[in-house]
mmCIF file of C-alpha atoms in Angstrom:
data_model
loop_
_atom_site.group_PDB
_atom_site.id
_atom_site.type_symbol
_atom_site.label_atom_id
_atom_site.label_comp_id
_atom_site.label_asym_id
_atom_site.label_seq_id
_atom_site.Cartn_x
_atom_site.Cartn_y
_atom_site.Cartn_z
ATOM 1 C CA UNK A 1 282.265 105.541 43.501
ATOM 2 C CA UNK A 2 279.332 106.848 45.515
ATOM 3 C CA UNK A 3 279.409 105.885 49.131
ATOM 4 C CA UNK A 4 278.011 102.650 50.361
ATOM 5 C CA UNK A 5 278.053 101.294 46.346
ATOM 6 C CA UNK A 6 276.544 97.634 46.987
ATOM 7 C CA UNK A 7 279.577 95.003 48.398
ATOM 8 C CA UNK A 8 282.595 97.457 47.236
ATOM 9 C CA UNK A 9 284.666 99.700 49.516
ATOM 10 C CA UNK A 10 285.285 103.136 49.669
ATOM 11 C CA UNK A 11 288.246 102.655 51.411
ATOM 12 C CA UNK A 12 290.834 100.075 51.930
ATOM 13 C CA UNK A 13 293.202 99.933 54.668
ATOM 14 C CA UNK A 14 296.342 97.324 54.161
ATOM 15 C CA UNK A 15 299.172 96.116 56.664
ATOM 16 C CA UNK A 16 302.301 96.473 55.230
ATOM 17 C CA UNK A 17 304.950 93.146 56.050
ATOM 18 C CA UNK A 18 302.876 89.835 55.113
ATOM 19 C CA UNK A 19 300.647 91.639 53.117
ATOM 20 C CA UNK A 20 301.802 93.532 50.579
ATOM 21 C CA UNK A 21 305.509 93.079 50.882
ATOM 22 C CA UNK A 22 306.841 89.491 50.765
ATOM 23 C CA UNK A 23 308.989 90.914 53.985
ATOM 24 C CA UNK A 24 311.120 87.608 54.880
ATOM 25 C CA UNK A 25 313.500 88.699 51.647
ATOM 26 C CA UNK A 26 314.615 91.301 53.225
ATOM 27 C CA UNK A 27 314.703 90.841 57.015
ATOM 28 C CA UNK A 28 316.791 87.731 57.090
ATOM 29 C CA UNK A 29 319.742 88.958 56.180
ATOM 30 C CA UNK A 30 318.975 91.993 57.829
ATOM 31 C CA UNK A 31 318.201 90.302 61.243
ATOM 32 C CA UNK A 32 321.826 88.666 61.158
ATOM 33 C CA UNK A 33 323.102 92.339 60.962
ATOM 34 C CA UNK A 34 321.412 93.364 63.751
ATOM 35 C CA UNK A 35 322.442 90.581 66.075
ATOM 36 C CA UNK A 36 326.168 90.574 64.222
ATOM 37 C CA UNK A 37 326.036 94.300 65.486
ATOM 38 C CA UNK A 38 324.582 94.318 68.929
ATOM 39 C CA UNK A 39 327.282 91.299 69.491
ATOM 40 C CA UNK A 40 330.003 93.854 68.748
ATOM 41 C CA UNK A 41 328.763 96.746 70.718
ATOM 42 C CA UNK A 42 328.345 94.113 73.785
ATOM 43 C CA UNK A 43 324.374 95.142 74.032
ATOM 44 C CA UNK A 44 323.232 91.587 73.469
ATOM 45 C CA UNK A 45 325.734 88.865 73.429
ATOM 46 C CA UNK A 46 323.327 85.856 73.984
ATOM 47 C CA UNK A 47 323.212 83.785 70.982
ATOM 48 C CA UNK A 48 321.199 85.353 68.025
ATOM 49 C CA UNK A 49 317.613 83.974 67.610
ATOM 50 C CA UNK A 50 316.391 81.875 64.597
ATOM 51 C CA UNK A 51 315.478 84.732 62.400
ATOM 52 C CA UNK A 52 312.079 82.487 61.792
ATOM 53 C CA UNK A 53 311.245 83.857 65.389
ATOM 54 C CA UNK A 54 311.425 87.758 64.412
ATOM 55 C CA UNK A 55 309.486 86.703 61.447
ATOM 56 C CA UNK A 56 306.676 85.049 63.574
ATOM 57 C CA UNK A 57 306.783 88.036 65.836
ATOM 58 C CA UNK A 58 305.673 90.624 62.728
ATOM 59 C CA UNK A 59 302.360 92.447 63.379
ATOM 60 C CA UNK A 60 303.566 93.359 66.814
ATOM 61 C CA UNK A 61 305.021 96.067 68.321
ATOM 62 C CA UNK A 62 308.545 96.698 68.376
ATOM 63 C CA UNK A 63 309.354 96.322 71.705
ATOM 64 C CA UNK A 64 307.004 93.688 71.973
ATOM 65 C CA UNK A 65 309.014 92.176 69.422
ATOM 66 C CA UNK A 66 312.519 92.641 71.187
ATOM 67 C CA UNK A 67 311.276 91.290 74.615
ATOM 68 C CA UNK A 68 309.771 88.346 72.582
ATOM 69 C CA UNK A 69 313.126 87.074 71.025
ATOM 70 C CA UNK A 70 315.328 89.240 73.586
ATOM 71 C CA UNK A 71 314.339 87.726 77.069
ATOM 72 C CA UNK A 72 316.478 89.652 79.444
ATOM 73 C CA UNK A 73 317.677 92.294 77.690
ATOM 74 C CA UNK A 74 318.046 95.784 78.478
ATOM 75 C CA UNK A 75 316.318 98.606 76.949
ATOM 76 C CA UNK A 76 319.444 100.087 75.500
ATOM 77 C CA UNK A 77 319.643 97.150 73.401
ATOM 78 C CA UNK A 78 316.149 97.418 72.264
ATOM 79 C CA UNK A 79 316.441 100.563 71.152
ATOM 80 C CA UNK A 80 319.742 100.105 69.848
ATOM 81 C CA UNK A 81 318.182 97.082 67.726
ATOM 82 C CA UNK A 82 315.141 99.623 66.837
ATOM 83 C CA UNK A 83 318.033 101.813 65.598
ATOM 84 C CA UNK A 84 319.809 99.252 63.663
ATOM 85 C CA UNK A 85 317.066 97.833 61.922
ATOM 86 C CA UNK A 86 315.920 100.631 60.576
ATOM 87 C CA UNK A 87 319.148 101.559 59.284
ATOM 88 C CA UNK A 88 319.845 97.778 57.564
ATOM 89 C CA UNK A 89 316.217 97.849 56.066
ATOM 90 C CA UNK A 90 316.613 101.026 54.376
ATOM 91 C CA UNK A 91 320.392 100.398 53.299
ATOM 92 C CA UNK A 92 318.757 96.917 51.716
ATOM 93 C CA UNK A 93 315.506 98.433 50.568
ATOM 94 C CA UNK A 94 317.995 100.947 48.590
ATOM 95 C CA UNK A 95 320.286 98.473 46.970
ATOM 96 C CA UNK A 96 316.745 96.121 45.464
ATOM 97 C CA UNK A 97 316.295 93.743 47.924
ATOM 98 C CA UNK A 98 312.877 93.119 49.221
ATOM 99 C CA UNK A 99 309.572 92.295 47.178
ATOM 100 C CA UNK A 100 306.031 92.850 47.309
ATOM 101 C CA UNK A 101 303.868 89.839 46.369
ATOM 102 C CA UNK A 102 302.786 88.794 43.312
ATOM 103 C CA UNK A 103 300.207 91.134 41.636
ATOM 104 C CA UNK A 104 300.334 94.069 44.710
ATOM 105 C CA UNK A 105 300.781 96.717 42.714
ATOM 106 C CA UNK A 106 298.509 95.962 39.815
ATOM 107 C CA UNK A 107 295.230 94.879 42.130
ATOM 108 C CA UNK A 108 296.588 98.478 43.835
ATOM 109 C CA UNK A 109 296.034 100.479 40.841
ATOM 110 C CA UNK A 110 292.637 98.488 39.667
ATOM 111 C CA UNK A 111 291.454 99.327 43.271
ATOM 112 C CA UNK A 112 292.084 102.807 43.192
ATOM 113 C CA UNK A 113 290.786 102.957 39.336
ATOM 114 C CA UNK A 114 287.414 101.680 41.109
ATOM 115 C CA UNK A 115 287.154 104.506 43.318
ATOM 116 C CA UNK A 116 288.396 103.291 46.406
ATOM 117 C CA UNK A 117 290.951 104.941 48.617
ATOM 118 C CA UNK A 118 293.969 103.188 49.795
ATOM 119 C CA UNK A 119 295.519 103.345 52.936
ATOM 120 C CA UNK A 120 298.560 101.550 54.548
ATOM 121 C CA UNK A 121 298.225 101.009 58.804
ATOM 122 C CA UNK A 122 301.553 98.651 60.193
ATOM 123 C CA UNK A 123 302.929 98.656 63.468
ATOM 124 C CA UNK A 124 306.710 98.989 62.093
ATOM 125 C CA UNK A 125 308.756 102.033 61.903
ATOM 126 C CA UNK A 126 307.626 105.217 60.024
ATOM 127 C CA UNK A 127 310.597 105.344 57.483
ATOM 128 C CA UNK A 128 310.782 101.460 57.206
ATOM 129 C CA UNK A 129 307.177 101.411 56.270
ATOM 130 C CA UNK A 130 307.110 104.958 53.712
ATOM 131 C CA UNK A 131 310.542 103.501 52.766
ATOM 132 C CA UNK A 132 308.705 100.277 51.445
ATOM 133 C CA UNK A 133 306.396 102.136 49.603
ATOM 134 C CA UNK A 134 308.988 104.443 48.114
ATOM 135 C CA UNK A 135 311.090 102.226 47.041
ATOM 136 C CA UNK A 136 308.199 99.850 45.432
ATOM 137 C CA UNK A 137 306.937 102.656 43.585
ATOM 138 C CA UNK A 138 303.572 102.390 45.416
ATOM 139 C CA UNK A 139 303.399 105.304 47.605
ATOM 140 C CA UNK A 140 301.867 107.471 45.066
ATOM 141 C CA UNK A 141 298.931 104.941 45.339
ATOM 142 C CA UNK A 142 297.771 105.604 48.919
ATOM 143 C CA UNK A 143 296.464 108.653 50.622
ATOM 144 C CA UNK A 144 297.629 107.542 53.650
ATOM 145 C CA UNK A 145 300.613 105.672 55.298
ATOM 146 C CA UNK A 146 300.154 105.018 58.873
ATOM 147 C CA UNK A 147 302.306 103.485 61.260
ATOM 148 C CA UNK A 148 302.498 102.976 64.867
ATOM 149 C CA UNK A 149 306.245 104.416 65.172
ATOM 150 C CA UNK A 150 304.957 108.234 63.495
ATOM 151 C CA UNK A 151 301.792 108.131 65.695
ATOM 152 C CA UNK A 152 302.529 106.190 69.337
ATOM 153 C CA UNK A 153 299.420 103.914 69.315
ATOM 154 C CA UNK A 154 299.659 101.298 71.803
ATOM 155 C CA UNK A 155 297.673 98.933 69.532
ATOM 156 C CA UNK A 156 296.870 98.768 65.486
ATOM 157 C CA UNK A 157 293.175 99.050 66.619
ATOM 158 C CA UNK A 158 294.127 102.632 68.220
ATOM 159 C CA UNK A 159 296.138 103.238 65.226
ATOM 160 C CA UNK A 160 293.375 102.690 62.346
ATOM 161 C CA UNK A 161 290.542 104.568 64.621
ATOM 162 C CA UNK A 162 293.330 107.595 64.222
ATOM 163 C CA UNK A 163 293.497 106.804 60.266
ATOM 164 C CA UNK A 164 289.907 106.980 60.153
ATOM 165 C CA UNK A 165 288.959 109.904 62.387
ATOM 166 C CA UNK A 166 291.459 112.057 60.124
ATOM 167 C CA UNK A 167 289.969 111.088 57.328
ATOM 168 C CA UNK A 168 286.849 111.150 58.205
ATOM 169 C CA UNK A 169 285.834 107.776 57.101
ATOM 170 C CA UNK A 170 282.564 107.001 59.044
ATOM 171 C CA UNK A 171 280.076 104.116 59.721
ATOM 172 C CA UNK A 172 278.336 104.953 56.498
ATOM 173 C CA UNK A 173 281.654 103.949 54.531
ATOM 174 C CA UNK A 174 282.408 101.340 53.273
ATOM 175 C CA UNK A 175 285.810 100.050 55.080
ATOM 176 C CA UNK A 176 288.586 96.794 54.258
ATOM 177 C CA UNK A 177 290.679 96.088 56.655
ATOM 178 C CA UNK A 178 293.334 93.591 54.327
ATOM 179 C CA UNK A 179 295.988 91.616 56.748
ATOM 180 C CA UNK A 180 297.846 88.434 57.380
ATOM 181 C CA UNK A 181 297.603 88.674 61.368
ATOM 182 C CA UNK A 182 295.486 88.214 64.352
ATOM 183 C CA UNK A 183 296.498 92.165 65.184
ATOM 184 C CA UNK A 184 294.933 93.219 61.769
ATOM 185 C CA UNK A 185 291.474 91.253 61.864
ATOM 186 C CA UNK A 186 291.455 92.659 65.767
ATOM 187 C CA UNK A 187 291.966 96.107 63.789
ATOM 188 C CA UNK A 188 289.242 96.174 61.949
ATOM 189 C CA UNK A 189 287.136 94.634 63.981
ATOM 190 C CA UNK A 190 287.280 96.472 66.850
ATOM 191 C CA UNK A 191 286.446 99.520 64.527
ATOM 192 C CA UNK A 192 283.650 97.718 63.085
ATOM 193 C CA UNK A 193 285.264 97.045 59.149
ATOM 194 C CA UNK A 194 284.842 94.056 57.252
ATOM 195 C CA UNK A 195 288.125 91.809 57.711
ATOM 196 C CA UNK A 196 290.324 90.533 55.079
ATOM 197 C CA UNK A 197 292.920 87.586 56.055
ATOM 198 C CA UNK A 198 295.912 87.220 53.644
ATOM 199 C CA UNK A 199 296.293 83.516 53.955
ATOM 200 C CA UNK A 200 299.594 83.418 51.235
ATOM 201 C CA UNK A 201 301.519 84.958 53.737
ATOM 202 C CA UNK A 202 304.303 82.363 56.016
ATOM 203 C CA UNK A 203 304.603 84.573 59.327
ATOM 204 C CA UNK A 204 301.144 83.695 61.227
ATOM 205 C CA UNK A 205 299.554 80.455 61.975
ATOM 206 C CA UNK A 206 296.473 79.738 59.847
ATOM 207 C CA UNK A 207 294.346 80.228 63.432
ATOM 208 C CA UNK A 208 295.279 84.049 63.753
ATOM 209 C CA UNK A 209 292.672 84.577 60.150
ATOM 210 C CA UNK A 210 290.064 82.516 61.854
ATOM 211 C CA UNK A 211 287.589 85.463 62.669
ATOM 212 C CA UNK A 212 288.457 87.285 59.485
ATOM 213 C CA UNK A 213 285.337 87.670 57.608
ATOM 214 C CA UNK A 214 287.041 86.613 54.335
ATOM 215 C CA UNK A 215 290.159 84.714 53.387
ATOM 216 C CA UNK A 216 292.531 85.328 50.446
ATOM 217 C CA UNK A 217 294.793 83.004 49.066
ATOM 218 C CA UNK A 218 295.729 85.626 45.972
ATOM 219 C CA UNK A 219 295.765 89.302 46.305
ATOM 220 C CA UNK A 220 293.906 89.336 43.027
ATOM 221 C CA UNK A 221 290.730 88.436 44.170
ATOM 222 C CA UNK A 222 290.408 91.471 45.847
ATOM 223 C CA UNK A 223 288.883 92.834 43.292
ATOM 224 C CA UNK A 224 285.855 90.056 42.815
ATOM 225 C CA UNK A 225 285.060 90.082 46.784
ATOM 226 C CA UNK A 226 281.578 91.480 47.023
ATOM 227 C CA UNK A 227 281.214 92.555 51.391
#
């Protein structure tokens, strides 16, 4: 694809839970490990939140996340949970569970027929987020998987400005940014990318895709947008 080809990217950057994975499959039984475990350790022994509150609270940052649906506690629980969750996601990942939505990995592969590079930018855990691709069999498929626990960024808009200084995807590319929350379309936005709202995913409210510049209902028809 030549750079700049007429409405098609050169590049597509895609948050991970919400967007391509169908992430609730795996998390709620995770979640009750978590809180099953902190309970036992005596780090958090306040009753465990609704697990429909850690999935409302994806697209954030992890502590974010813990002081969200942890009120009060301390930050040896929060890592702890960091710790734990990790561990229960890749133990689950490993044994099957999880799924990415419906037609991920084929639109994936069209995409990447087409010319475009792929690119993965989440604000979960390095080996939770590689670990998703792995064990998908998508990883192959990207030439880059950013997240905000390898690289520190105190936002996702710091974290895909790093994605595309290092590979050196400029103004005169032609740059996606593909996600289901407010965090995402702030993303791209704030690095000046045409915005892609996943509205089949469950975690958001509708509202958060309101200043996306497109909204998706299928991850197919990513390949008839024309931006």
């Amino acid at each position: 694809m030549t750079i700049g080809q007429q409405g098609r990217p050169d590049a597509v950057i895609f948050d991970m839970d919400g967007t391509l994975f169908e992430t609730d499959k795996l998390l709620i039984p995770v979640h009750e490990r978590v809180f099953r475990t902190l309970r036992e350790e005596g780090l958090y022994v306040e009753e465990a939140p609704p697990a429909e509150r850690l999935l409302g609270c994806l697209g954030m940052l992890l502590d974010d996340i813990w002081r969200e649906i942890m009120p009060g506690s301390t930050e040896e629980a929060r890592l702890r949970a960091d710790e734990l969750l990790l561990q229960y996601e890749l133990e689950g990942l490993a044994e099957g569970e999880g799924a990415l939505y419906p037609h991920v990995e084929d639109t994936l592969r069209k995409l990447k027929e087409n010319g475009a590079k792929l690119f993965v930018a989440s604000n979960g855990l390095e080996w939770y987020v590689k670990g998703v691709a792995e064990h998908k069999g998508i990883a192959s498929l990207f030439n880059g998987i950013y997240s905000a626990g390898e690289y520190e960024t105190a936002s996702k808009v710091d974290l895909v400005a790093r994605l595309l200084h290092d590979h050196k995807l400029g103004s005169q590319h032609a740059v996606w940014m593909v996600g289901d929350r407010s965090s995402d379309v702030e993303a791209g936005r704030g690095n000046g990318l045409k915005t892609i709202g996943c509205a089949y995913a469950r975690y958001g409210r509708a509202s958060e895709l309101a200043d996306a510049d497109v909204r998706i209902s299928d991850f197919r028809e990513l390949l008839q947008l024309q931006l």
